[in-house]
Amino acid sequence: MSTTDELLKRNSDWADENQDIIAPLAKGQSPETLWIGCADSRVPPAVATQSDPGELFVLRNVANVFLPTDAGSLAVLQYAIDHLKVKNVVVCGHYSCGGVQAALEGKGDFGLIHPWLASIKDVHQRHEGELADLQGVDKLSRLCELNVKAQVERLAGSSIVQRAWNRGQPVSVIGWIHSLATGRLTDLGFRATSSEDVPPIFRLE
Ligand code: CO
């Protein structure tokens, strides 16, 4: 575990060693990917994908949730799509996610986080039949995957993504999952690349 002094020292060493990468960044950024991931300390997107600074625009929160009522998430998405013109929006969940587990257990008073977890409970309820056949870690793992799927669907249904598609701007919304045990990312096959992938009732036009 690192003290803050150690973090500053490591930063100083990193800055000294990487001026060739760092100096051009002062001129601006043009990342191709918006990454929406969990705040969990074990799933660092830039480290896991060996990305340099400037490659990923990142939103992280408890259980990699995109809520269209959350102003912070909307601001990140709008800036990424409308201004940075990212080509990909990757939702990356992870197995053994504590946020998903808390929603799955469905007990206790989580206080302020309750509405946040409630959005994952909705996912659970929507797939109750499938999840009822699973137990223990298998059930949690599947809910972690289905939670990613729900975020892909919400992002695809958002007005920000749909407006981009409607004006001809290519955006792919993609669902991945990170294994804490192996460090590997897996493409879950949840993908939205046009309004065709959005149920008609959620389409803007
Ligand atoms: Co998590």
GROMACS .gro file of C-alpha atoms and ligand atoms in nm:
model
  206
    1MET     CA    1   0.000   0.000   0.000
    2SER     CA    2   0.140   0.337  -0.094
    3THR     CA    3   0.153   0.659   0.102
    4THR     CA    4   0.078   0.982  -0.082
    5ASP     CA    5   0.445   1.079  -0.058
    6GLU     CA    6   0.534   0.761  -0.242
    7LEU     CA    7   0.277   0.840  -0.510
    8LEU     CA    8   0.431   1.182  -0.569
    9LYS     CA    9   0.778   1.031  -0.588
   10ARG     CA   10   0.662   0.771  -0.839
   11ASN     CA   11   0.494   1.043  -1.042
   12SER     CA   12   0.814   1.243  -1.051
   13ASP     CA   13   1.008   0.940  -1.176
   14TRP     CA   14   0.740   0.864  -1.436
   15ALA     CA   15   0.738   1.224  -1.564
   16ASP     CA   16   1.118   1.223  -1.591
   17GLU     CA   17   1.116   0.899  -1.789
   18ASN     CA   18   0.827   0.972  -2.025
   19GLN     CA   19   0.871   1.326  -2.153
   20ASP     CA   20   0.845   1.201  -2.512
   21ILE     CA   21   0.486   1.087  -2.445
   22ILE     CA   22   0.391   1.366  -2.207
   23ALA     CA   23   0.510   1.680  -2.386
   24PRO     CA   24   0.282   1.648  -2.696
   25LEU     CA   25  -0.022   1.601  -2.468
   26ALA     CA   26  -0.013   1.967  -2.365
   27LYS     CA   27  -0.134   2.053  -2.718
   28GLY     CA   28  -0.465   1.866  -2.680
   29GLN     CA   29  -0.627   1.525  -2.681
   30SER     CA   30  -0.791   1.311  -2.946
   31PRO     CA   31  -0.873   0.978  -2.779
   32GLU     CA   32  -1.065   0.728  -2.993
   33THR     CA   33  -1.225   0.549  -2.700
   34LEU     CA   34  -1.449   0.645  -2.412
   35TRP     CA   35  -1.404   0.383  -2.141
   36ILE     CA   36  -1.678   0.334  -1.882
   37GLY     CA   37  -1.547   0.111  -1.606
   38CYS     CA   38  -1.579   0.025  -1.240
   39ALA     CA   39  -1.399   0.237  -0.978
   40ASP     CA   40  -1.247  -0.085  -0.836
   41SER     CA   41  -0.872  -0.039  -0.786
   42ARG     CA   42  -0.797  -0.372  -0.956
   43VAL     CA   43  -0.932  -0.285  -1.300
   44PRO     CA   44  -0.718   0.007  -1.424
   45PRO     CA   45  -0.811   0.061  -1.792
   46ALA     CA   46  -0.489   0.222  -1.912
   47VAL     CA   47  -0.272  -0.041  -1.741
   48ALA     CA   48  -0.486  -0.337  -1.853
   49THR     CA   49  -0.486  -0.222  -2.217
   50GLN     CA   50  -0.133  -0.082  -2.216
   51SER     CA   51  -0.269   0.253  -2.328
   52ASP     CA   52  -0.065   0.570  -2.319
   53PRO     CA   53  -0.198   0.897  -2.180
   54GLY     CA   54  -0.421   1.053  -2.445
   55GLU     CA   55  -0.568   0.723  -2.568
   56LEU     CA   56  -0.861   0.667  -2.331
   57PHE     CA   57  -1.125   0.912  -2.209
   58VAL     CA   58  -1.244   0.753  -1.887
   59LEU     CA   59  -1.552   0.744  -1.666
   60ARG     CA   60  -1.535   0.518  -1.362
   61ASN     CA   61  -1.792   0.467  -1.092
   62VAL     CA   62  -1.935   0.192  -0.874
   63ALA     CA   63  -2.020  -0.106  -1.099
   64ASN     CA   64  -1.960   0.074  -1.435
   65VAL     CA   65  -2.310   0.214  -1.454
   66PHE     CA   66  -2.433   0.465  -1.713
   67LEU     CA   67  -2.741   0.639  -1.580
   68PRO     CA   68  -2.908   0.894  -1.810
   69THR     CA   69  -3.021   1.082  -1.499
   70ASP     CA   70  -2.665   1.123  -1.370
   71ALA     CA   71  -2.532   1.465  -1.476
   72GLY     CA   72  -2.169   1.358  -1.436
   73SER     CA   73  -2.210   1.062  -1.672
   74LEU     CA   74  -2.400   1.270  -1.925
   75ALA     CA   75  -2.133   1.541  -1.925
   76VAL     CA   76  -1.860   1.284  -1.992
   77LEU     CA   77  -2.059   1.114  -2.269
   78GLN     CA   78  -2.155   1.439  -2.438
   79TYR     CA   79  -1.803   1.577  -2.431
   80ALA     CA   80  -1.660   1.248  -2.559
   81ILE     CA   81  -1.908   1.214  -2.847
   82ASP     CA   82  -1.981   1.573  -2.948
   83HIS     CA   83  -1.637   1.731  -2.899
   84LEU     CA   84  -1.375   1.457  -2.893
   85LYS     CA   85  -1.569   1.251  -3.148
   86VAL     CA   86  -1.463   0.917  -2.999
   87LYS     CA   87  -1.531   0.620  -3.226
   88ASN     CA   88  -1.584   0.365  -2.949
   89VAL     CA   89  -1.766   0.364  -2.619
   90VAL     CA   90  -1.645   0.061  -2.425
   91VAL     CA   91  -1.838  -0.046  -2.118
   92CYS     CA   92  -1.602  -0.271  -1.926
   93GLY     CA   93  -1.740  -0.455  -1.626
   94HIS     CA   94  -1.552  -0.704  -1.415
   95TYR     CA   95  -1.625  -1.035  -1.247
   96SER     CA   96  -1.657  -1.035  -0.866
   97CYS     CA   97  -1.777  -0.674  -0.875
   98GLY     CA   98  -1.863  -0.562  -0.520
   99GLY     CA   99  -2.126  -0.318  -0.644
  100VAL     CA  100  -2.304  -0.587  -0.844
  101GLN     CA  101  -2.275  -0.826  -0.550
  102ALA     CA  102  -2.435  -0.571  -0.315
  103ALA     CA  103  -2.724  -0.531  -0.559
  104LEU     CA  104  -2.756  -0.907  -0.594
  105GLU     CA  105  -2.771  -0.968  -0.220
  106GLY     CA  106  -3.043  -0.707  -0.207
  107LYS     CA  107  -3.041  -0.670   0.166
  108GLY     CA  108  -2.953  -0.394   0.407
  109ASP     CA  109  -2.972  -0.018   0.383
  110PHE     CA  110  -2.705   0.118   0.149
  111GLY     CA  111  -2.806   0.477   0.216
  112LEU     CA  112  -2.714   0.720  -0.061
  113ILE     CA  113  -2.591   0.443  -0.288
  114HIS     CA  114  -2.930   0.271  -0.286
  115PRO     CA  115  -3.071   0.433  -0.605
  116TRP     CA  116  -2.743   0.354  -0.781
  117LEU     CA  117  -2.764  -0.014  -0.690
  118ALA     CA  118  -3.136  -0.015  -0.767
  119SER     CA  119  -3.049   0.023  -1.135
  120ILE     CA  120  -2.857  -0.307  -1.111
  121LYS     CA  121  -3.147  -0.468  -0.922
  122ASP     CA  122  -3.361  -0.374  -1.222
  123VAL     CA  123  -3.121  -0.571  -1.443
  124HIS     CA  124  -3.150  -0.863  -1.204
  125GLN     CA  125  -3.526  -0.850  -1.213
  126ARG     CA  126  -3.535  -0.831  -1.593
  127HIS     CA  127  -3.331  -1.154  -1.616
  128GLU     CA  128  -3.474  -1.327  -1.310
  129GLY     CA  129  -3.562  -1.645  -1.499
  130GLU     CA  130  -3.211  -1.700  -1.631
  131LEU     CA  131  -3.042  -1.602  -1.302
  132ALA     CA  132  -3.269  -1.825  -1.094
  133ASP     CA  133  -3.099  -2.130  -1.247
  134LEU     CA  134  -2.754  -2.015  -1.132
  135GLN     CA  135  -2.594  -2.020  -0.788
  136GLY     CA  136  -2.309  -1.849  -0.606
  137VAL     CA  137  -2.023  -1.716  -0.815
  138ASP     CA  138  -2.188  -1.823  -1.143
  139LYS     CA  139  -2.491  -1.611  -1.062
  140LEU     CA  140  -2.277  -1.311  -0.969
  141SER     CA  141  -2.064  -1.352  -1.282
  142ARG     CA  142  -2.370  -1.364  -1.506
  143LEU     CA  143  -2.521  -1.057  -1.341
  144CYS     CA  144  -2.188  -0.876  -1.393
  145GLU     CA  145  -2.220  -0.961  -1.766
  146LEU     CA  146  -2.588  -0.865  -1.785
  147ASN     CA  147  -2.508  -0.538  -1.609
  148VAL     CA  148  -2.263  -0.458  -1.891
  149LYS     CA  149  -2.533  -0.543  -2.146
  150ALA     CA  150  -2.777  -0.307  -1.974
  151GLN     CA  151  -2.528  -0.020  -1.991
  152VAL     CA  152  -2.464  -0.085  -2.362
  153GLU     CA  153  -2.840  -0.070  -2.421
  154ARG     CA  154  -2.879   0.247  -2.213
  155LEU     CA  155  -2.593   0.418  -2.394
  156ALA     CA  156  -2.730   0.316  -2.733
  157GLY     CA  157  -3.071   0.449  -2.632
  158SER     CA  158  -2.932   0.780  -2.508
  159SER     CA  159  -3.008   1.092  -2.708
  160ILE     CA  160  -2.637   1.178  -2.724
  161VAL     CA  161  -2.540   0.854  -2.902
  162GLN     CA  162  -2.850   0.849  -3.122
  163ARG     CA  163  -2.798   1.208  -3.237
  164ALA     CA  164  -2.442   1.118  -3.334
  165TRP     CA  165  -2.573   0.828  -3.545
  166ASN     CA  166  -2.845   1.044  -3.698
  167ARG     CA  167  -2.590   1.299  -3.819
  168GLY     CA  168  -2.372   1.023  -3.966
  169GLN     CA  169  -2.104   1.015  -3.695
  170PRO     CA  170  -1.984   0.658  -3.641
  171VAL     CA  171  -1.994   0.538  -3.281
  172SER     CA  172  -1.970   0.177  -3.164
  173VAL     CA  173  -2.094   0.093  -2.816
  174ILE     CA  174  -1.923  -0.225  -2.700
  175GLY     CA  175  -1.945  -0.446  -2.389
  176TRP     CA  176  -1.637  -0.610  -2.238
  177ILE     CA  177  -1.557  -0.776  -1.907
  178HIS     CA  178  -1.236  -0.795  -1.705
  179SER     CA  179  -1.136  -1.108  -1.515
  180LEU     CA  180  -0.967  -1.026  -1.187
  181ALA     CA  181  -0.823  -1.377  -1.179
  182THR     CA  182  -0.646  -1.364  -1.517
  183GLY     CA  183  -0.628  -0.991  -1.596
  184ARG     CA  184  -0.781  -1.066  -1.936
  185LEU     CA  185  -1.057  -0.870  -2.108
  186THR     CA  186  -1.330  -1.057  -2.293
  187ASP     CA  187  -1.561  -0.917  -2.561
  188LEU     CA  188  -1.911  -1.014  -2.445
  189GLY     CA  189  -2.058  -0.958  -2.791
  190PHE     CA  190  -2.295  -0.686  -2.672
  191ARG     CA  191  -2.267  -0.418  -2.939
  192ALA     CA  192  -2.464  -0.127  -3.082
  193THR     CA  193  -2.351   0.060  -3.392
  194SER     CA  194  -2.668   0.221  -3.528
  195SER     CA  195  -3.030   0.305  -3.447
  196GLU     CA  196  -3.116  -0.040  -3.584
  197ASP     CA  197  -2.971  -0.179  -3.261
  198VAL     CA  198  -3.211   0.029  -3.050
  199PRO     CA  199  -3.565  -0.098  -2.984
  200PRO     CA  200  -3.810   0.124  -3.183
  201ILE     CA  201  -3.972   0.264  -2.869
  202PHE     CA  202  -3.640   0.417  -2.761
  203ARG     CA  203  -3.546   0.562  -3.100
  204LEU     CA  204  -3.533   0.940  -3.143
  205GLU     CA  205  -3.654   0.921  -3.502
  206CO      CO  206  -1.673  -0.332  -0.944
   0.00000   0.00000   0.00000
